[in-house]
Coordinates of C-alpha atoms and ligand atoms in Angstrom, one line a residue:
M109 CA 67.1 -76.7 -164.8
I110 CA 69.0 -73.8 -165.5
D111 CA 71.9 -73.4 -162.5
R112 CA 72.4 -77.3 -163.0
Y113 CA 73.7 -77.0 -166.5
S114 CA 74.9 -73.2 -166.7
R115 CA 77.9 -74.5 -167.3
Q116 CA 77.4 -76.5 -170.2
T117 CA 75.3 -74.3 -171.9
L118 CA 78.2 -71.3 -171.6
F119 CA 80.0 -73.5 -173.7
P120 CA 78.8 -72.3 -177.6
G121 CA 78.9 -75.9 -178.6
I122 CA 76.4 -76.7 -176.4
G123 CA 74.4 -74.1 -175.8
E124 CA 70.9 -73.4 -174.7
E125 CA 69.6 -75.0 -178.3
G126 CA 72.3 -78.3 -177.8
Q127 CA 71.7 -78.4 -174.3
R128 CA 67.4 -79.2 -175.2
K129 CA 68.5 -81.6 -177.8
L130 CA 70.6 -84.1 -174.7
G131 CA 67.2 -83.1 -172.8
N132 CA 65.5 -85.0 -175.8
S133 CA 67.9 -87.6 -176.2
C134 CA 68.0 -90.7 -175.8
V135 CA 71.3 -93.4 -175.2
V136 CA 71.4 -97.3 -174.4
I137 CA 74.8 -98.2 -173.1
I138 CA 76.0 -101.2 -173.3
G139 CA 77.8 -102.7 -170.3
C140 CA 78.7 -100.9 -167.3
G141 CA 82.0 -101.5 -166.6
A142 CA 84.7 -99.1 -166.5
L143 CA 83.7 -96.9 -169.5
G144 CA 80.4 -98.2 -169.0
T145 CA 80.4 -96.7 -165.9
I146 CA 82.1 -93.1 -167.0
I147 CA 80.1 -92.2 -169.9
A148 CA 76.6 -93.2 -168.0
T149 CA 77.9 -90.7 -165.1
S150 CA 78.6 -88.0 -167.5
L151 CA 76.4 -87.9 -169.9
V152 CA 73.8 -88.2 -166.9
R153 CA 75.1 -85.2 -165.6
A154 CA 75.3 -83.7 -168.7
G155 CA 71.4 -84.0 -168.8
V156 CA 70.5 -87.0 -171.2
G157 CA 66.7 -87.2 -171.4
K158 CA 66.8 -90.9 -171.5
T159 CA 69.9 -93.6 -170.6
R160 CA 69.4 -96.8 -170.7
I161 CA 72.0 -99.1 -169.0
I162 CA 72.6 -103.0 -169.6
D163 CA 74.7 -105.6 -167.5
R164 CA 74.6 -108.7 -167.0
D165 CA 77.4 -109.2 -164.1
F166 CA 77.8 -108.3 -160.4
I167 CA 80.1 -106.5 -158.9
E168 CA 83.3 -108.1 -157.5
Y169 CA 85.6 -105.9 -155.7
H170 CA 88.9 -106.4 -158.7
N171 CA 86.0 -103.8 -160.2
L172 CA 86.5 -100.9 -158.1
Q173 CA 90.0 -99.9 -158.9
R174 CA 88.6 -98.3 -162.3
Q175 CA 84.5 -98.6 -162.2
V176 CA 83.7 -95.2 -160.9
L177 CA 80.0 -95.6 -160.0
F178 CA 80.5 -98.5 -157.7
N179 CA 81.5 -99.0 -153.9
E180 CA 81.7 -101.3 -150.7
E181 CA 78.4 -101.4 -150.3
D182 CA 76.9 -102.6 -153.7
I183 CA 78.5 -106.1 -153.2
K184 CA 77.8 -106.4 -150.0
A185 CA 74.3 -105.9 -150.8
E186 CA 75.2 -108.1 -154.0
L187 CA 73.9 -106.2 -156.9
P188 CA 73.8 -106.1 -160.1
K189 CA 75.9 -103.4 -161.9
A190 CA 73.2 -102.2 -164.0
I191 CA 70.9 -102.0 -160.9
A192 CA 73.6 -100.0 -158.5
A193 CA 74.4 -97.8 -161.2
E194 CA 70.9 -96.8 -161.9
R195 CA 70.3 -96.3 -157.7
H196 CA 73.6 -93.7 -157.7
L197 CA 73.2 -91.9 -160.2
K198 CA 69.1 -91.0 -159.7
K199 CA 71.1 -89.3 -156.9
V200 CA 72.7 -87.4 -159.0
N201 CA 70.4 -86.3 -161.3
S202 CA 67.0 -86.9 -160.3
S203 CA 65.3 -84.8 -163.2
V204 CA 66.5 -87.0 -166.1
E205 CA 65.0 -90.8 -166.8
I206 CA 67.7 -94.0 -166.1
E207 CA 66.9 -97.4 -166.4
G208 CA 68.8 -100.2 -165.0
V209 CA 68.5 -103.6 -167.5
V210 CA 70.0 -106.5 -166.1
S211 CA 70.5 -108.9 -169.0
D212 CA 73.1 -110.4 -171.2
V213 CA 72.9 -109.0 -174.9
N214 CA 72.3 -111.4 -178.0
Y215 CA 70.5 -111.6 -180.9
T216 CA 67.2 -112.3 -179.7
N217 CA 67.3 -109.5 -177.5
I218 CA 69.0 -106.3 -179.0
E219 CA 66.5 -105.1 -181.2
R220 CA 64.1 -104.9 -178.6
L221 CA 66.8 -103.3 -176.0
V222 CA 67.7 -100.5 -178.5
A223 CA 64.7 -99.8 -179.7
G224 CA 64.3 -96.0 -179.5
A225 CA 67.3 -94.8 -178.6
D226 CA 69.5 -92.2 -180.7
L227 CA 72.8 -93.6 -179.9
I228 CA 74.2 -96.4 -178.8
L229 CA 77.6 -96.4 -176.4
D230 CA 79.9 -99.6 -176.9
G231 CA 81.4 -100.2 -172.8
L232 CA 81.6 -104.0 -173.4
D233 CA 84.8 -106.4 -173.2
N234 CA 83.6 -108.6 -176.0
L235 CA 84.3 -109.0 -179.7
E236 CA 80.8 -110.8 -180.3
T237 CA 78.4 -108.3 -178.8
R238 CA 80.6 -105.0 -180.8
L239 CA 79.4 -107.2 -183.9
L240 CA 75.9 -107.3 -182.9
I241 CA 75.7 -104.3 -181.8
N242 CA 77.2 -103.1 -185.5
D243 CA 74.8 -105.1 -187.2
V244 CA 71.9 -103.7 -185.3
S245 CA 73.1 -100.1 -185.8
L246 CA 72.9 -100.4 -189.5
K247 CA 69.5 -102.1 -189.4
L248 CA 67.9 -99.5 -187.5
Q249 CA 70.3 -96.6 -188.4
I250 CA 71.2 -95.6 -185.2
P251 CA 74.6 -94.7 -184.4
W252 CA 77.2 -96.3 -182.3
I253 CA 80.5 -95.9 -180.8
Y254 CA 82.4 -98.1 -180.6
G255 CA 85.0 -98.1 -176.6
G256 CA 87.7 -100.8 -176.0
V257 CA 90.7 -100.8 -173.9
I258 CA 93.0 -103.4 -172.4
S259 CA 95.9 -103.2 -170.1
S260 CA 97.2 -99.0 -170.8
Y261 CA 96.0 -98.8 -173.9
G262 CA 92.6 -98.3 -175.3
M263 CA 90.6 -96.7 -178.5
T264 CA 87.5 -95.6 -180.0
M265 CA 85.5 -94.8 -183.0
N266 CA 82.0 -93.2 -183.9
I267 CA 80.1 -95.3 -187.0
I268 CA 77.3 -93.5 -188.2
P269 CA 75.0 -95.6 -190.4
H270 CA 75.8 -96.2 -194.5
E271 CA 78.5 -93.3 -193.8
T272 CA 81.4 -93.6 -192.1
P273 CA 83.0 -97.5 -191.9
C274 CA 81.4 -100.0 -189.9
F275 CA 82.6 -102.2 -187.4
R276 CA 83.4 -104.6 -189.6
C277 CA 85.1 -102.5 -192.1
L278 CA 87.3 -101.8 -189.0
Q279 CA 88.4 -105.7 -188.2
A280 CA 90.7 -106.2 -191.4
G281 CA 89.6 -109.6 -193.5
P282 CA 87.5 -112.9 -192.2
I283 CA 87.3 -112.4 -188.0
S284 CA 89.9 -115.4 -187.3
R285 CA 92.4 -115.2 -184.3
G286 CA 93.3 -118.0 -182.3
I287 CA 92.9 -115.9 -178.6
A288 CA 92.4 -112.3 -178.0
L289 CA 93.5 -110.8 -175.0
T290 CA 91.0 -109.4 -172.5
C291 CA 91.0 -108.0 -169.4
D292 CA 90.7 -110.7 -167.3
T293 CA 94.3 -112.6 -169.0
A294 CA 95.8 -109.1 -169.2
G295 CA 95.3 -106.3 -167.4
V296 CA 94.0 -102.8 -167.0
I297 CA 95.0 -99.3 -165.8
S298 CA 92.5 -96.7 -165.1
P299 CA 93.3 -94.1 -166.8
A300 CA 93.0 -96.1 -170.1
P301 CA 89.1 -96.2 -169.9
F302 CA 88.9 -92.9 -168.3
I303 CA 90.5 -91.2 -171.5
I304 CA 88.5 -93.6 -174.3
G305 CA 85.4 -93.4 -171.8
S306 CA 85.6 -89.2 -171.8
L307 CA 86.5 -89.2 -175.7
Q308 CA 83.3 -91.1 -175.9
T309 CA 80.8 -88.6 -173.7
A310 CA 82.6 -86.0 -176.0
E311 CA 81.5 -87.3 -179.5
A312 CA 78.5 -88.2 -177.8
M313 CA 77.6 -85.0 -176.4
K314 CA 78.2 -83.8 -180.2
I315 CA 76.5 -86.9 -181.9
L316 CA 73.7 -86.1 -180.0
V317 CA 73.3 -81.8 -180.3
G318 CA 74.2 -82.2 -184.2
A319 CA 77.6 -81.0 -184.6
E320 CA 79.6 -81.2 -187.7
A321 CA 82.7 -81.7 -186.9
I322 CA 82.9 -85.5 -185.5
N323 CA 85.8 -87.7 -185.4
R324 CA 85.5 -90.0 -188.8
D325 CA 88.7 -91.4 -187.2
L326 CA 89.9 -94.4 -185.4
T327 CA 91.7 -93.2 -182.1
M328 CA 94.4 -94.7 -180.4
I329 CA 95.5 -94.1 -177.0
D330 CA 97.9 -95.5 -175.0
A331 CA 97.9 -94.1 -171.4
W332 CA 101.0 -95.2 -170.2
K333 CA 103.4 -94.0 -172.8
D334 CA 101.5 -91.2 -173.5
E335 CA 100.5 -91.3 -177.0
F336 CA 97.7 -90.3 -178.9
N337 CA 97.4 -91.5 -182.5
R338 CA 94.5 -91.6 -185.5
F339 CA 94.1 -93.2 -188.3
K340 CA 91.6 -93.0 -191.6
I341 CA 89.8 -95.7 -191.8
S342 CA 88.4 -96.9 -195.0
R343 CA 84.2 -98.4 -196.1
R344 CA 85.2 -101.9 -197.1
T345 CA 83.0 -102.6 -200.6
D346 CA 83.1 -106.8 -199.2
C347 CA 81.8 -105.6 -196.0
P348 CA 78.8 -107.6 -195.0
A349 CA 77.5 -105.3 -192.6
C350 CA 77.6 -102.5 -194.7
R351 CA 75.8 -104.9 -197.6
G352 CA 73.1 -105.1 -195.8
E353 CA 73.6 -109.0 -194.0
Y354 CA 73.4 -108.4 -190.6
Q355 CA 75.1 -112.0 -190.0
F356 CA 75.4 -112.0 -186.3
L357 CA 72.1 -110.7 -185.4
E358 CA 70.8 -113.4 -187.8
A359 CA 73.0 -115.3 -185.8
R360 CA 74.7 -116.8 -188.4
F361 CA 78.2 -116.1 -186.7
G362 CA 78.9 -115.9 -182.7
T363 CA 78.9 -117.9 -179.9
R364 CA 76.6 -120.7 -179.2
A365 CA 76.1 -122.5 -175.7
T366 CA 74.0 -125.5 -174.9
S367 CA 73.3 -127.4 -172.3
L368 CA 74.9 -131.0 -172.5
C369 CA 72.0 -133.5 -171.5
G370 CA 72.1 -135.3 -168.0
Q371 CA 75.4 -133.7 -167.5
N372 CA 75.1 -130.8 -165.9
A373 CA 77.8 -128.6 -168.0
V374 CA 77.4 -126.2 -171.4
Q375 CA 79.3 -126.8 -174.4
V376 CA 80.4 -123.2 -175.8
L377 CA 80.8 -122.9 -179.9
N378 CA 82.5 -119.9 -181.8
P379 CA 82.6 -120.7 -185.3
E380 CA 85.3 -117.3 -185.7
V381 CA 87.5 -119.3 -183.1
R382 CA 88.9 -122.5 -184.7
E383 CA 92.4 -123.1 -183.5
V384 CA 93.6 -122.6 -180.1
S385 CA 96.8 -122.8 -179.3
F386 CA 96.8 -124.7 -175.6
E387 CA 100.6 -122.9 -175.0
T388 CA 99.4 -119.4 -175.5
L389 CA 96.6 -119.7 -173.7
A390 CA 97.8 -121.6 -171.0
K391 CA 100.6 -118.5 -170.6
H392 CA 97.7 -116.3 -170.6
L393 CA 95.4 -118.5 -167.5
G394 CA 98.3 -119.5 -165.6
P395 CA 98.3 -116.4 -163.0
L396 CA 94.0 -116.9 -162.9
G397 CA 93.6 -120.0 -161.9
E398 CA 94.5 -123.3 -162.5
V399 CA 95.6 -124.8 -166.3
N400 CA 97.1 -128.2 -167.0
Y401 CA 96.9 -129.5 -170.8
N402 CA 97.9 -132.1 -173.0
E403 CA 97.5 -132.0 -176.7
F404 CA 93.9 -133.0 -176.6
M405 CA 92.8 -130.2 -174.3
L406 CA 93.3 -128.1 -171.8
R407 CA 91.6 -127.8 -168.6
F408 CA 91.0 -124.6 -166.4
R409 CA 89.9 -124.0 -162.8
V410 CA 88.6 -120.7 -161.3
D411 CA 86.6 -119.2 -159.6
N412 CA 84.5 -122.4 -158.7
H413 CA 84.3 -122.9 -162.3
E414 CA 85.9 -125.6 -164.4
M415 CA 86.4 -125.3 -168.1
V416 CA 87.9 -127.5 -170.5
I417 CA 88.8 -126.3 -174.0
F418 CA 89.9 -127.8 -177.5
P419 CA 92.2 -127.5 -179.8
D420 CA 89.5 -126.5 -182.8
G421 CA 87.7 -123.6 -179.8
R422 CA 85.2 -125.6 -178.5
A423 CA 84.9 -125.3 -175.0
I424 CA 82.6 -127.2 -172.0
V425 CA 82.0 -125.5 -169.0
K426 CA 80.9 -127.2 -165.7
N427 CA 77.8 -126.8 -163.1
T428 CA 76.5 -123.7 -164.3
D429 CA 73.7 -122.4 -167.7
E430 CA 74.8 -121.4 -170.6
A431 CA 74.6 -117.1 -169.8
I432 CA 77.1 -117.7 -167.6
A433 CA 79.2 -120.4 -169.7
R434 CA 79.3 -117.9 -172.7
G435 CA 80.4 -115.1 -169.8
L436 CA 83.3 -117.4 -169.0
Y437 CA 83.9 -118.2 -172.7
A438 CA 84.1 -114.7 -173.2
K439 CA 85.9 -113.3 -170.5
Y440 CA 88.9 -116.1 -170.9
I441 CA 89.5 -117.2 -174.5
G442 CA 88.2 -114.5 -175.8
A443 CA 85.8 -113.5 -179.0
Ligands
ZN580 ZN1 81.2 -102.1 -193.3

C-alpha cells in the first residue's frame, strides 16, 4: 500500500492524509469512452477506494484510436465497455473496488446509480444525459465534473452543488438547437480527450482530498492549436436547476423513445430539438452512411440501421429497440 502510492503521497497536495481520503472515496464515472477510460485508469491507479463505471455500449475498432483501456481482444470477445474496463482495471489495482455497470443512464435509474457517490465524473458524448447528471447532482448534493470533447477541442468545469454555477447556468438561454456536432459526425483526435480527461482527474483528486484551490471557471482547450483558456461563468438567477426545478430528472424534458406498435420501429422525440436543417444534417451524415432527403423527410442508412428524420426533429428508427434508437439519435442528430 505504502509502496504503491509513495510517489503520490510525497506530493504535498495529497500526502498521507489525502491518500486516506482517496481510499475512502467513491466515484461514479458515467460514460466510458475516451474521457471515461482516462479518468477511470487514473483514479483507480491513484487509489480511489470505489469506482463505478457506467456505459451502455460495446467496443468497436474506431474506439481504439483514443479509448486507452481497450484492445482488439475485447472486441473479439464482444465485451461491453463497462465490463472490459472493470476487468482491465482489476489487474491494475486489486486493492480497490471497481464495478462496471452496463446500462443506459436515464431519469428512471440515475438516482440509484449515483447513490453513495462522493463525486460524479462526466465521460459522456451527449448533452441530454449531462443535464440529467446536473439535476441529480444538485438534488443529491453530489459534485460533478463536466468534460466534453470534439474534434481537437474540449472543455471542462467543476460543478459544486449550490456553490458554483451549474451546467444549466452554462447553457445560455433555453436549449434550442437544430443540430449539434458529435464525435461521430465531426471526428476527434486523442490529445483532446487526453488533456480534458487529465484535467478532470486532477480536479477530482482535489475535490476528494478537500483541496481549497479547485477550478471555478470553465476551461477550454484546443489541442491542435495549442490554446488554453479559462472563462468566468456566472450563476443565472433564472436557472431552473439552481432554483430546485429538476426538469430533466422529472422527465419533463429529454428524449422520448416509443416503440411503434406493429411496425418494428421506434419513434424518438426530443423537445429541445425543434427544427432540423436537412441540408446541414445531410452534410454531416453524408460521409458516414447513405443519405437522401426531400422537403418532408431525410433518410439515413448506417450499420444496418435506418433512420427517418422529420423537419421538427422527430425520428423513426427501424428494426431496433428503444434504447438503441435513443443511442442512435444522440449519436447522429445530437442532443
Ligand atoms: Zn444553474
